[in-house]
Each structure stands twice: as C-alpha cells, then as structure tokens.
mmCIF file of C-alpha atoms in Angstrom:
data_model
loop_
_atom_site.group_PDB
_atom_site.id
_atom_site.type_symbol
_atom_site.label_atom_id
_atom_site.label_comp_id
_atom_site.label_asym_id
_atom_site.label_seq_id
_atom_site.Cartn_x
_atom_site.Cartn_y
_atom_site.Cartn_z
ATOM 1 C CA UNK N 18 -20.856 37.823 3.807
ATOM 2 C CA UNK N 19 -19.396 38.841 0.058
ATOM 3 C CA UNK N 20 -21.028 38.675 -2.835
ATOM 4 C CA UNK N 21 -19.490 38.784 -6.343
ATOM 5 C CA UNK N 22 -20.730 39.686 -9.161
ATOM 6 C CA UNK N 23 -19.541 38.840 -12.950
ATOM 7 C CA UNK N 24 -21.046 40.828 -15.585
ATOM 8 C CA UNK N 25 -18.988 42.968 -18.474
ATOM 9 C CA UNK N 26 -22.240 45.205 -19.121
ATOM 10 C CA UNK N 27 -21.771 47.444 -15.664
ATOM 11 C CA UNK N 28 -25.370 48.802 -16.057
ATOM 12 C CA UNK N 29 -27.066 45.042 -16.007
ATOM 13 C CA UNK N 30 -24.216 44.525 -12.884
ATOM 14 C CA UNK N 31 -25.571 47.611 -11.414
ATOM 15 C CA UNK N 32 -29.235 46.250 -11.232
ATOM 16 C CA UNK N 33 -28.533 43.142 -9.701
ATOM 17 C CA UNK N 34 -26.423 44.814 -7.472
ATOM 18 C CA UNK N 35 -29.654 47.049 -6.063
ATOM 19 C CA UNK N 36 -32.148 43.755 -6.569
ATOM 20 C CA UNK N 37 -30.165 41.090 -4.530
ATOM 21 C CA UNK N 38 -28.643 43.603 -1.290
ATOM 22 C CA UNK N 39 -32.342 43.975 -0.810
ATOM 23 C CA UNK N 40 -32.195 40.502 0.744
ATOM 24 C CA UNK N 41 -28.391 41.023 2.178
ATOM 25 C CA UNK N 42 -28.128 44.448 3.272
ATOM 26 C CA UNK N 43 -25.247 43.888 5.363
ATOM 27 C CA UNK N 44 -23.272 41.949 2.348
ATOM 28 C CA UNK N 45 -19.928 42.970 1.095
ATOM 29 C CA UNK N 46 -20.249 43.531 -2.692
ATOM 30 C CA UNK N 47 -17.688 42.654 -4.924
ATOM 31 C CA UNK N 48 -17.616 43.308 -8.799
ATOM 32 C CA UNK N 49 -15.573 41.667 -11.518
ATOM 33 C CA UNK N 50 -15.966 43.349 -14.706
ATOM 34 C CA UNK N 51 -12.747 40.995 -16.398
ATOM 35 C CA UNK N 52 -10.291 38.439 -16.553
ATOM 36 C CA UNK N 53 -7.857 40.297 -13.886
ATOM 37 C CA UNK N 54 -10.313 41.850 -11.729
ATOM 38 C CA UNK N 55 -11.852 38.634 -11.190
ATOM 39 C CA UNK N 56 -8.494 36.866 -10.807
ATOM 40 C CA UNK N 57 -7.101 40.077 -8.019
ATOM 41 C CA UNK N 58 -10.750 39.540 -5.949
ATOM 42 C CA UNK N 59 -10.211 35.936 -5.972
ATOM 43 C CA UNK N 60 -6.335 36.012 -4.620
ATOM 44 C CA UNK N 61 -7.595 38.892 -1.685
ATOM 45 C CA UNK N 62 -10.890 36.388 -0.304
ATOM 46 C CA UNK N 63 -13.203 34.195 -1.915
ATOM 47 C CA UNK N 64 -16.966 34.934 -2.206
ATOM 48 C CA UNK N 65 -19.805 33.101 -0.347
ATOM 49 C CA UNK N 66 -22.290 33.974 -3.379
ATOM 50 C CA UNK N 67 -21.443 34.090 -7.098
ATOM 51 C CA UNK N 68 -23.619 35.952 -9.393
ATOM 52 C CA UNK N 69 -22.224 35.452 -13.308
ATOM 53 C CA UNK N 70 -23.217 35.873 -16.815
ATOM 54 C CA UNK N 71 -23.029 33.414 -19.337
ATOM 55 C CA UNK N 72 -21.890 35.189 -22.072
ATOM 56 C CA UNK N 73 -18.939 37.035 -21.339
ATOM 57 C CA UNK N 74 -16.261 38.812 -23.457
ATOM 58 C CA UNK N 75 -13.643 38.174 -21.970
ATOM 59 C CA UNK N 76 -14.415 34.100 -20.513
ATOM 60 C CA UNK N 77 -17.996 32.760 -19.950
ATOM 61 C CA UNK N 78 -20.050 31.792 -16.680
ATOM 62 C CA UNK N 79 -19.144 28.842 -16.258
ATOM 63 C CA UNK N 80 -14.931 29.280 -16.511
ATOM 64 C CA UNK N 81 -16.095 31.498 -13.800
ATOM 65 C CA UNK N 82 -17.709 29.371 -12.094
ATOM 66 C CA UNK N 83 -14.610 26.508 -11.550
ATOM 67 C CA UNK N 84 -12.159 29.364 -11.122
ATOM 68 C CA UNK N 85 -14.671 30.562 -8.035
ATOM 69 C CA UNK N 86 -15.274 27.124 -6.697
ATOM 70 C CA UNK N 87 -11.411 26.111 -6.738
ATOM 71 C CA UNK N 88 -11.092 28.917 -3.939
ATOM 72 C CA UNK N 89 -14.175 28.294 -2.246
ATOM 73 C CA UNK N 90 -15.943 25.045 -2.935
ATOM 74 C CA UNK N 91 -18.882 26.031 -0.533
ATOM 75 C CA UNK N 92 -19.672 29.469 -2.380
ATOM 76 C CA UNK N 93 -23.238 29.274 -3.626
ATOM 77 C CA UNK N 94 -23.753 30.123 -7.693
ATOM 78 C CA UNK N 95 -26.380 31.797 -9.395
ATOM 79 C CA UNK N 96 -26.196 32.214 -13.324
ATOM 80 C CA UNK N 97 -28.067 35.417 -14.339
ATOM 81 C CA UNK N 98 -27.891 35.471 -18.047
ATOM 82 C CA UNK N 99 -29.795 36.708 -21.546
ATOM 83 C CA UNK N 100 -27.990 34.734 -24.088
ATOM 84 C CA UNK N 101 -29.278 31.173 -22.993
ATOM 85 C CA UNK N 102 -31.708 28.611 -23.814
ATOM 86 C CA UNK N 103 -32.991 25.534 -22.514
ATOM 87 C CA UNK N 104 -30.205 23.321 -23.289
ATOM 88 C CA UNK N 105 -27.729 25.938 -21.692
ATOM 89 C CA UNK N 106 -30.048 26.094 -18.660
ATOM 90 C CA UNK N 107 -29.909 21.964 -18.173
ATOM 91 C CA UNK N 108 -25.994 21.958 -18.548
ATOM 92 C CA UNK N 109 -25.147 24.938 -16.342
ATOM 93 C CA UNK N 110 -27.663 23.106 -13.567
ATOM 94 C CA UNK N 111 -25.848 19.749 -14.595
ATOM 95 C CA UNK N 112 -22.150 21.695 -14.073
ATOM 96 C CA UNK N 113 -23.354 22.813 -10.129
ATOM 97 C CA UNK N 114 -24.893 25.943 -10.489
ATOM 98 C CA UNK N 115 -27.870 26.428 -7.429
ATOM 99 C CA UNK N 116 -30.068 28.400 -9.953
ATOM 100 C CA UNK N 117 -30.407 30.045 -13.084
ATOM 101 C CA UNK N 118 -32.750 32.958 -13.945
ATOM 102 C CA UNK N 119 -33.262 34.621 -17.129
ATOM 103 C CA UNK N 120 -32.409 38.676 -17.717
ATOM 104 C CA UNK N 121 -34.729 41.009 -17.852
ATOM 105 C CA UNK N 122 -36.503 44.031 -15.647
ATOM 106 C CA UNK N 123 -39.214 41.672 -14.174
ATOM 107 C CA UNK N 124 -36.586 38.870 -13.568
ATOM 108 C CA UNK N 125 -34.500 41.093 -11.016
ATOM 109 C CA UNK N 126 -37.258 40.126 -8.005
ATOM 110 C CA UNK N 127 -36.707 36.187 -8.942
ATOM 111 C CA UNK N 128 -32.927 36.558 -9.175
ATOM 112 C CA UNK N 129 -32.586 38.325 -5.700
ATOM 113 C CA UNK N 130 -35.275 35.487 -4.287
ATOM 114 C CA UNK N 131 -33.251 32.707 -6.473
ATOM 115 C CA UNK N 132 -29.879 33.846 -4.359
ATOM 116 C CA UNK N 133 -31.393 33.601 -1.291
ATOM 117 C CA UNK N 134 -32.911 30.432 -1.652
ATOM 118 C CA UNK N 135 -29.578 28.949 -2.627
ATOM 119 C CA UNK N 136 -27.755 30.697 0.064
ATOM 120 C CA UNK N 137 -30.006 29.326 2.684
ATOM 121 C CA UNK N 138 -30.315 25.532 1.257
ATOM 122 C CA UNK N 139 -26.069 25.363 1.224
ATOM 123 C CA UNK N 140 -26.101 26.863 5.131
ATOM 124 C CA UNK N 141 -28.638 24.368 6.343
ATOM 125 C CA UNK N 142 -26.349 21.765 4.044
ATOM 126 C CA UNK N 143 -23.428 23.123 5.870
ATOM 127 C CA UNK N 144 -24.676 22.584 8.989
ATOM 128 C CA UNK N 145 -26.159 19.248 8.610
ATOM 129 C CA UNK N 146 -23.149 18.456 7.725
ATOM 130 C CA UNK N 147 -21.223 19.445 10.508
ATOM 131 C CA UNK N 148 -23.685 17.807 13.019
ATOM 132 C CA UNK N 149 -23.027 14.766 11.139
ATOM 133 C CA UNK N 150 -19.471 15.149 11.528
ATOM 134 C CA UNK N 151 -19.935 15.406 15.042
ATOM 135 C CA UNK N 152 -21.856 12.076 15.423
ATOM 136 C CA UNK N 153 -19.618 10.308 13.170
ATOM 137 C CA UNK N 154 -16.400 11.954 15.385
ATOM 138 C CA UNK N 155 -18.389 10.413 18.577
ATOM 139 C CA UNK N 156 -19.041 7.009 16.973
ATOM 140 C CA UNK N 157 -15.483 6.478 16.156
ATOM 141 C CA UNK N 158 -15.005 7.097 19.581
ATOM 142 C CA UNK N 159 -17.261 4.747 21.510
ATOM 143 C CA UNK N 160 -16.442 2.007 19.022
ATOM 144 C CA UNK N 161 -12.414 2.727 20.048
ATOM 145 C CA UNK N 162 -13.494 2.300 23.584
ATOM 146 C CA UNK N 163 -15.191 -0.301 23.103
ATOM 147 C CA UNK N 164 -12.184 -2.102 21.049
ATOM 148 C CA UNK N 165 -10.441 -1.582 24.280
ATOM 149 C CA UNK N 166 -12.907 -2.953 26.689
ATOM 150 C CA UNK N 167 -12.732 -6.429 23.977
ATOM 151 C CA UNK N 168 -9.031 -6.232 24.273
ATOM 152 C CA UNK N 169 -9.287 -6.068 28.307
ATOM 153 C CA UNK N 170 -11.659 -9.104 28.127
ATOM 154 C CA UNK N 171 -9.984 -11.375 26.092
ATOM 155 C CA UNK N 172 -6.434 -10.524 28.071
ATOM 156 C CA UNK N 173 -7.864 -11.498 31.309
ATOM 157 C CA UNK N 174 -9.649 -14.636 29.318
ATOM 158 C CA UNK N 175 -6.215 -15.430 28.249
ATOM 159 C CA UNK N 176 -5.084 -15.428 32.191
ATOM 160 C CA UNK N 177 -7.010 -17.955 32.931
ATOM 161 C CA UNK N 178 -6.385 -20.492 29.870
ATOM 162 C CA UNK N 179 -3.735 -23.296 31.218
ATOM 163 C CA UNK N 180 -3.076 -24.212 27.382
ATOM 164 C CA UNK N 181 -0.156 -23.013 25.457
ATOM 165 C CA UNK N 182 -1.862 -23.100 22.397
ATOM 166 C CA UNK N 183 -5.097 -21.367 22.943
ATOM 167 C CA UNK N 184 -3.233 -18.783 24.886
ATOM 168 C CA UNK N 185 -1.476 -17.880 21.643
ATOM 169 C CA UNK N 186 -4.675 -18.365 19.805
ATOM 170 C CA UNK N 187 -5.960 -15.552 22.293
ATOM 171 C CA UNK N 188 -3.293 -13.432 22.271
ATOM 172 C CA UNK N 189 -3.464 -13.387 18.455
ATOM 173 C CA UNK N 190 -7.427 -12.413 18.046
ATOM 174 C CA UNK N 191 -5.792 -9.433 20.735
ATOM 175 C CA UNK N 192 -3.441 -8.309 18.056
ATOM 176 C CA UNK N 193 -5.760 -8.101 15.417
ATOM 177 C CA UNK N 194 -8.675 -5.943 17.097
ATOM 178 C CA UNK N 195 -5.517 -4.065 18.682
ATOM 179 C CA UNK N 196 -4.841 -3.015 14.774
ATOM 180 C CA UNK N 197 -8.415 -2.467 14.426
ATOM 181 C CA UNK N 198 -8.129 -0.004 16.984
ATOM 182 C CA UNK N 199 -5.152 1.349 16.190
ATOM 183 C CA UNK N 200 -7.003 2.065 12.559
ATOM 184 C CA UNK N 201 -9.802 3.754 14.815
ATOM 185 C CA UNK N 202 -7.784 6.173 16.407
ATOM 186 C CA UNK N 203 -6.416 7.291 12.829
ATOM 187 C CA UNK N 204 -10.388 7.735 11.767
ATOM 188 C CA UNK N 205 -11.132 10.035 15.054
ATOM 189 C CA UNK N 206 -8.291 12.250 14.724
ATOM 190 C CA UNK N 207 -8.858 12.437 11.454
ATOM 191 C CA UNK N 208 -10.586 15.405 10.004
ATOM 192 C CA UNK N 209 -12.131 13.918 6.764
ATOM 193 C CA UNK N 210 -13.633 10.768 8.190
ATOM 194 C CA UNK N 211 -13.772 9.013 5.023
ATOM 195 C CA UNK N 212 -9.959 8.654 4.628
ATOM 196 C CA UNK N 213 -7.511 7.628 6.716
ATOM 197 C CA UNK N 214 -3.234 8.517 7.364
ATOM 198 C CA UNK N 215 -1.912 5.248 6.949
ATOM 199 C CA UNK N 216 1.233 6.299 7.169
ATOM 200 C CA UNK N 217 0.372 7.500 10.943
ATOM 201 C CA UNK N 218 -1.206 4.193 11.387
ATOM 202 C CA UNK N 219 1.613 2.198 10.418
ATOM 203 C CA UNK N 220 3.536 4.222 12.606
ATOM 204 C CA UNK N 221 2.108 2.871 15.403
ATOM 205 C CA UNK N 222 1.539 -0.684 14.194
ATOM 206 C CA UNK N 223 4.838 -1.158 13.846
ATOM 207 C CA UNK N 224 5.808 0.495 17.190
ATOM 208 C CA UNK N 225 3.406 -1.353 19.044
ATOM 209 C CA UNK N 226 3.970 -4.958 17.738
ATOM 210 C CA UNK N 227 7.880 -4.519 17.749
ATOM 211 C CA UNK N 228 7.765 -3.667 20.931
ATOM 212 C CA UNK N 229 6.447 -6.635 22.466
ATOM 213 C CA UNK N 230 10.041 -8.307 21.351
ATOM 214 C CA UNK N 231 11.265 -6.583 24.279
ATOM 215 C CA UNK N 232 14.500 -4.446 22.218
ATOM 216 C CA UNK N 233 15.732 -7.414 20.048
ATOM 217 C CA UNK N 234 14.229 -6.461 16.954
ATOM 218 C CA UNK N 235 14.922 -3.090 15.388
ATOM 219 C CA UNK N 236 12.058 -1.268 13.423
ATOM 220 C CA UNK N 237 13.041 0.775 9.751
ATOM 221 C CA UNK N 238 10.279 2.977 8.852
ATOM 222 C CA UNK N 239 10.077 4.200 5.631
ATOM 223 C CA UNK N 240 6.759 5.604 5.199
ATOM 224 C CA UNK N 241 5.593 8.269 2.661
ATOM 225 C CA UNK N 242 2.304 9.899 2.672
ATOM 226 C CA UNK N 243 -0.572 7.833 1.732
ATOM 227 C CA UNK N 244 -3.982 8.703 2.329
ATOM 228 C CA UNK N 245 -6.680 5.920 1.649
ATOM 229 C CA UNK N 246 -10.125 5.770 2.204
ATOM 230 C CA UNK N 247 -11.739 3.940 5.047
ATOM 231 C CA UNK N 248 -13.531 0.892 3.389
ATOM 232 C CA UNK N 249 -9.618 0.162 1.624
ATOM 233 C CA UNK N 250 -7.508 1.198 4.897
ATOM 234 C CA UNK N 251 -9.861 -1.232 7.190
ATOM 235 C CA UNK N 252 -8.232 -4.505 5.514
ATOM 236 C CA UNK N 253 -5.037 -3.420 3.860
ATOM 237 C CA UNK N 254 -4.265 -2.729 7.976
ATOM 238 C CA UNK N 255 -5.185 -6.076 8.925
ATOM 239 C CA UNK N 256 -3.087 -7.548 6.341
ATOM 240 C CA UNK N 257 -0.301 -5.229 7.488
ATOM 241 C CA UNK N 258 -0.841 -6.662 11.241
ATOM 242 C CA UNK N 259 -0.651 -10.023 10.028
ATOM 243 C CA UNK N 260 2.724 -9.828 8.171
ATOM 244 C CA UNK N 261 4.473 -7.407 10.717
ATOM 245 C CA UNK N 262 2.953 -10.896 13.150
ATOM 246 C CA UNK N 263 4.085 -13.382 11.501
ATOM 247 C CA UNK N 264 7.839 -12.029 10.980
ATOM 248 C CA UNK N 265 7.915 -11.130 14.411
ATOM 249 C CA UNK N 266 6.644 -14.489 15.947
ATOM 250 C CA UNK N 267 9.314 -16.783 12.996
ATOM 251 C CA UNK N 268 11.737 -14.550 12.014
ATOM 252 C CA UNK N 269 13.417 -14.165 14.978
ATOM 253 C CA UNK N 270 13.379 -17.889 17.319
ATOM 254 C CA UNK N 271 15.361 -18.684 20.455
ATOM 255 C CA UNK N 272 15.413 -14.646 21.549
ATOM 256 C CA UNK N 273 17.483 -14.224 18.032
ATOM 257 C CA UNK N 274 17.836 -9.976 17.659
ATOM 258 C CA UNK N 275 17.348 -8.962 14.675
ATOM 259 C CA UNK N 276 15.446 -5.650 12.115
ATOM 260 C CA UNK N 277 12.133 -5.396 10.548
ATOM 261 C CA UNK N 278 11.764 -3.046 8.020
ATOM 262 C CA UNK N 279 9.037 -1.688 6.535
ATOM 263 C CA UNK N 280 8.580 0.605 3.637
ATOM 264 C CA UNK N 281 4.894 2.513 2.394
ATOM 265 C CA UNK N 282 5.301 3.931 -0.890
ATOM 266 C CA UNK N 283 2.777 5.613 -3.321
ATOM 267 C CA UNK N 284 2.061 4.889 -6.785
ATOM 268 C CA UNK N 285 0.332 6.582 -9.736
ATOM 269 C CA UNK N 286 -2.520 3.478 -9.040
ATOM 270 C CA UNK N 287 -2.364 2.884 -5.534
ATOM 271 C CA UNK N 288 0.108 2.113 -2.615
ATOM 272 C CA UNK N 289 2.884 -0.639 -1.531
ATOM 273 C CA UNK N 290 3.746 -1.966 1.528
ATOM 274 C CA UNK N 291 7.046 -4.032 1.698
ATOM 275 C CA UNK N 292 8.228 -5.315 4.778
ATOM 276 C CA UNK N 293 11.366 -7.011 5.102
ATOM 277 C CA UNK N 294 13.599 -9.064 8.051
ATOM 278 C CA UNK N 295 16.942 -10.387 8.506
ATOM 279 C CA UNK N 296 15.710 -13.372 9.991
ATOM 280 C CA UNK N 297 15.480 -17.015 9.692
ATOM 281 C CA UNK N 298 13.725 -16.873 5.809
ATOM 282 C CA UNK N 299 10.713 -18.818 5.324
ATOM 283 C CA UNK N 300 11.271 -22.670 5.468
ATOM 284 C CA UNK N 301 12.422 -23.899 1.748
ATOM 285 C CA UNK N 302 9.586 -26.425 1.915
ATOM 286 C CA UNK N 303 7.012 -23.899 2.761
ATOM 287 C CA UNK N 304 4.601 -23.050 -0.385
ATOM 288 C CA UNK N 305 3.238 -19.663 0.908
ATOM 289 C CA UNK N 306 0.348 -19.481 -1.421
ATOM 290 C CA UNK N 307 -1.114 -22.317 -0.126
ATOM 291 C CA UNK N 308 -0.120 -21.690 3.276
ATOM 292 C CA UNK N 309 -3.564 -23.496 5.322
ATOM 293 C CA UNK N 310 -2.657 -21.173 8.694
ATOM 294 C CA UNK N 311 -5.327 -18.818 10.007
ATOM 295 C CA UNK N 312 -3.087 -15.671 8.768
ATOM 296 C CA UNK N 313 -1.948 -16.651 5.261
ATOM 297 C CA UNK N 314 -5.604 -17.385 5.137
ATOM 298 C CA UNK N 315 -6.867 -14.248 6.023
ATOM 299 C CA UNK N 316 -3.994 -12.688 4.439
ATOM 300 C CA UNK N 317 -5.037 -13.966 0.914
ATOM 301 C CA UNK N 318 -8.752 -13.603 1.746
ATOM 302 C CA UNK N 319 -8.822 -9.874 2.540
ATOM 303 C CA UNK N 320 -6.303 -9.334 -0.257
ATOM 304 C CA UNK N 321 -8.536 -10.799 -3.053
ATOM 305 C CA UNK N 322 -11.158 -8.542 -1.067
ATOM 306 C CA UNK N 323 -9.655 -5.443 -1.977
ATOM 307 C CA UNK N 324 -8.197 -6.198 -5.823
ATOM 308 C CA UNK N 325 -4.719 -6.320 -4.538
ATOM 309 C CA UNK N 326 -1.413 -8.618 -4.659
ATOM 310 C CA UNK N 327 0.880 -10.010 -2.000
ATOM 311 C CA UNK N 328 4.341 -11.708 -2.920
ATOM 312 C CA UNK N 329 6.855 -12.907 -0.910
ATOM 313 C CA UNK N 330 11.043 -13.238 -1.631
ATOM 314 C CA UNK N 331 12.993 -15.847 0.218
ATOM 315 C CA UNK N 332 16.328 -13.797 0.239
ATOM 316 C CA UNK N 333 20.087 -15.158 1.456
ATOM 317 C CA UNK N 334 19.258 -13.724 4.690
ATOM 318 C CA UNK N 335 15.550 -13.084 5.974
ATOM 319 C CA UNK N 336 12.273 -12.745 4.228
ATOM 320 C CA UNK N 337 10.525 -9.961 2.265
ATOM 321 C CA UNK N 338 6.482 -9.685 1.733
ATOM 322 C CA UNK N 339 5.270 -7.158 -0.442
ATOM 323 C CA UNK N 340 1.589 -5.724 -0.867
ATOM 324 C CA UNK N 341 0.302 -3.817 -3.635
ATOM 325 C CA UNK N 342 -3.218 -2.428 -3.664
ATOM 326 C CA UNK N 343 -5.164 -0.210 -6.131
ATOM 327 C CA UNK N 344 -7.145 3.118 -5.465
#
C-alpha cells in the first residue's frame, strides 16, 4: 500500500499525513512537495492513493492528477484543498477524482474517512471486475466448444447427404462457424475481452482454409498489428472467410497450383484487408456488385453492417478484393 501526498505547504502535508495513516497504519507514505519530486516518485512505483491540492505553485491538482493516473490508472484520488469553490468541486468530481474535502482542522477526520471510502469502493470495483473477467473468460470458452460440437454435427450430416450440391452447401455453413470459432479462440486468449488480435486470427484463417487445397496454393501473409474490438472483428472475420472461400474454391479449377496473398494493414481511420490470387480472374461477364450468390450476399450485407467498403480488381493474371473498414 503507498500513499502520496501533493501539497507545497509541508505543515498542511504533515497533518494529513497523521489524519489518514490512522486508517492505513501499515501504508507506505510518499510526499511530493514539487514538479521533480513528484516526477522521481512516479518513475520508482506508482501510488495506490493520491492525496493533492488544488492550488499548487508549482502545477495544480488536477495536472497531478493525469500525470498519477497515466502510471497507475487504478490509483484512487482524493483532492484536499482550501482555494476551491463549488464550481471547482463539480469539475474536479467531473475530471475522476473519488472525493473532495475542504481544508481545515475539523476537515482532517472527513478527509482520512473520504480516503478510505474511496479506497474500498475501487477494491470491491477491482474485484468485481475480475470475477467478471473470469465468467466472461469461461463463456468464451463453452461457446468455442460448443462451435465445435456444431462443426462435428454438421460434418457427419454432410456424410450422409448423397447430393453434390447440398454437400457443398454443408461444407460451406462448416467454414463459416469454423471462422466463428477461430474468432473465439482469439477472444479467450485474449486478455482484454473487448478487443480482439486480428492479425492472430487471420493467421489462422488463412492457414486453415489454404490448407484444405492440399499444398497447391501458397499463402503470403502480410499482416501488421491491428487490434479491433469485438462487435467490429465478429463480421469483418466473416467477410474475410468468405473472400479467402471464394478464391480458393474459383481461383484455382482442375487442381490448378497457384498463391493467395493476403495483406492487413492499419490506417489513421481503421484497417484494410487485401487479398489477392494468381488465378483464373473473375469471369469478364461477372458484375460483382450484384453478384445474387449466398457469399457476395453476405459479403455486401455485413459490410454495409459495419460502415465499410469492399472493391474488387480484375488484374492480367488473378483477382484482388480489398476491404476497408472504419474504427
């Protein structure tokens, strides 16, 4: 446990000192009486609590406050000042103090009950949220089983289907909860569930589909980091499944060999995902933004979902679809 206090007037520092150990006896106490002693504490460890003036000479409470929070964003804040008002009271609350008490002899009682108040609301916040990272860590998990017991289903439904086309029909809905499980396995390794490593995920997208060609297609990876939250990485992976699909299943008829490249850049707004082939091209009498089959459909559909674009090149040899979307 250290405490830090922030106060240029050492006699006031010394007070509160005395009036909040009373509730943490065992605390290590740290003082900052300027600019570089606050700066030197900060670089050694953060503090858990923060105890600050307003009014400073050399910066004010809340300069100290951000420069605190930047090394430990869980460090509990208590403004004990004698220059404010009202107004000052309502913006340092509105900034992220816990509390604010007023100076004064009588006050020191308040200010050592206002620091343990806070102290004990962010450890109970602390640990609800850790329990709720555990349930979410466990969800993830059954739903990824679960993904896999679908997949098991619909392969031994596919078995025992005598028609061509449904089988591929089948084998299709497989590849799409396979990327949907693939996108789970990113969320429980993950330590921040709320955003996903979809450069990780691609990864193993494009690993996983290309190597159902059996060796004759190649895979290029160019991926840099990109880090997108869940409800954006959910469909931008499903549109990823259904290009890396589609060039794998036309590209590359009659056990033609071939390479699939595919390249995840970021962008000051967002992300792109270009994936190119050397294959047969799309047909010249194709018009892909009216395409009517089930994955140009659900291609455009979960791209309008998400505010983004898809284009597509015919080239002099092989095809090129390219997906931008915004953050």
């Amino acid at each position: 446990m250290r405490i830090l206090f922030v106060d240029d007037d050492p006699d006031t520092r010394a007070l509160a000192i005395r009036a909040v150990t009373q509730e943490f006896p065992d605390a290590e106490v740290r003082e900052a009486p300027d600019l570089n002693g606050l700066d030197e504490l900060l670089r050694e460890q953060a503090p858990d609590i923060l105890v600050t003036d307003y009014d400073l000479r050399w910066s004010d409470g809340i300069a100290v406050f951000d420069k605190v929070k930047a090394a430990n964003p869980f460090c509990c804040t208590v403004m004990f000042t004698g220059t404010g008002n009202e107004e000052l009271a309502v913006r340092v609350l509105k900034h992220g103090f816990d509390d604010y008490v007023v100076k004064g002899a009588k006050q020191l009682r308040r200010l050592a009950m206002a620091v343990r108040s806070a102290f004990d609301r962010r450890r109970e916040l602390l640990e609800l949220g850790e329990n709720r990272d555990l349930v979410l860590k466990e969800l993830y998990h059954r739903l990824h089983n679960n993904l896999q017991i679908v997949i098991s289903l619909l392969r031994m439904t596919e078995k025992a289907i005598t028609n061509a086309g449904d089988r591929e029909q089948l084998a299709d809905l497989q590849r799409r909860i396979q990327a949907l499980s693939a996108l789970q396995e990113e969320f429980y390794r993950s330590e921040d569930f709320r955003r996903v490593d979809f450069a990780a995920f691609m990864e193993r997208l494009s690993g996983s589909l290309a190597g159902l060609s059996g060796g004759r297609v190649r895979l290029a990876l160019r991926l840099e980091a990109v880090e997108l939250p869940v409800d954006l990485a959910v469909p931008f992976g499903l549109i990823a499944n259904e290009v890396l699909t589609n060039s794998l299943k036309h590209a590359f008829p009659d056990d033609r060999t071939g390479q699939l490249s595919v390249t995840l850049q970021a962008t000051a707004g967002g992300a792109v995902l270009t994936i190119v082939d050397d294959g047969a091209g799309y047909p010249e009498n194709l018009d892909l933004s009216v395409a009517s089959g089930v994955g140009m459909r659900l291609i455009r559909r979960l791209t309008d979902q998400i505010g983004g674009e898809v284009s597509y090149e015919r080239g002099e040899v092989g095809a090129l679809c390219r997906i931008s979307v915004p953050l």
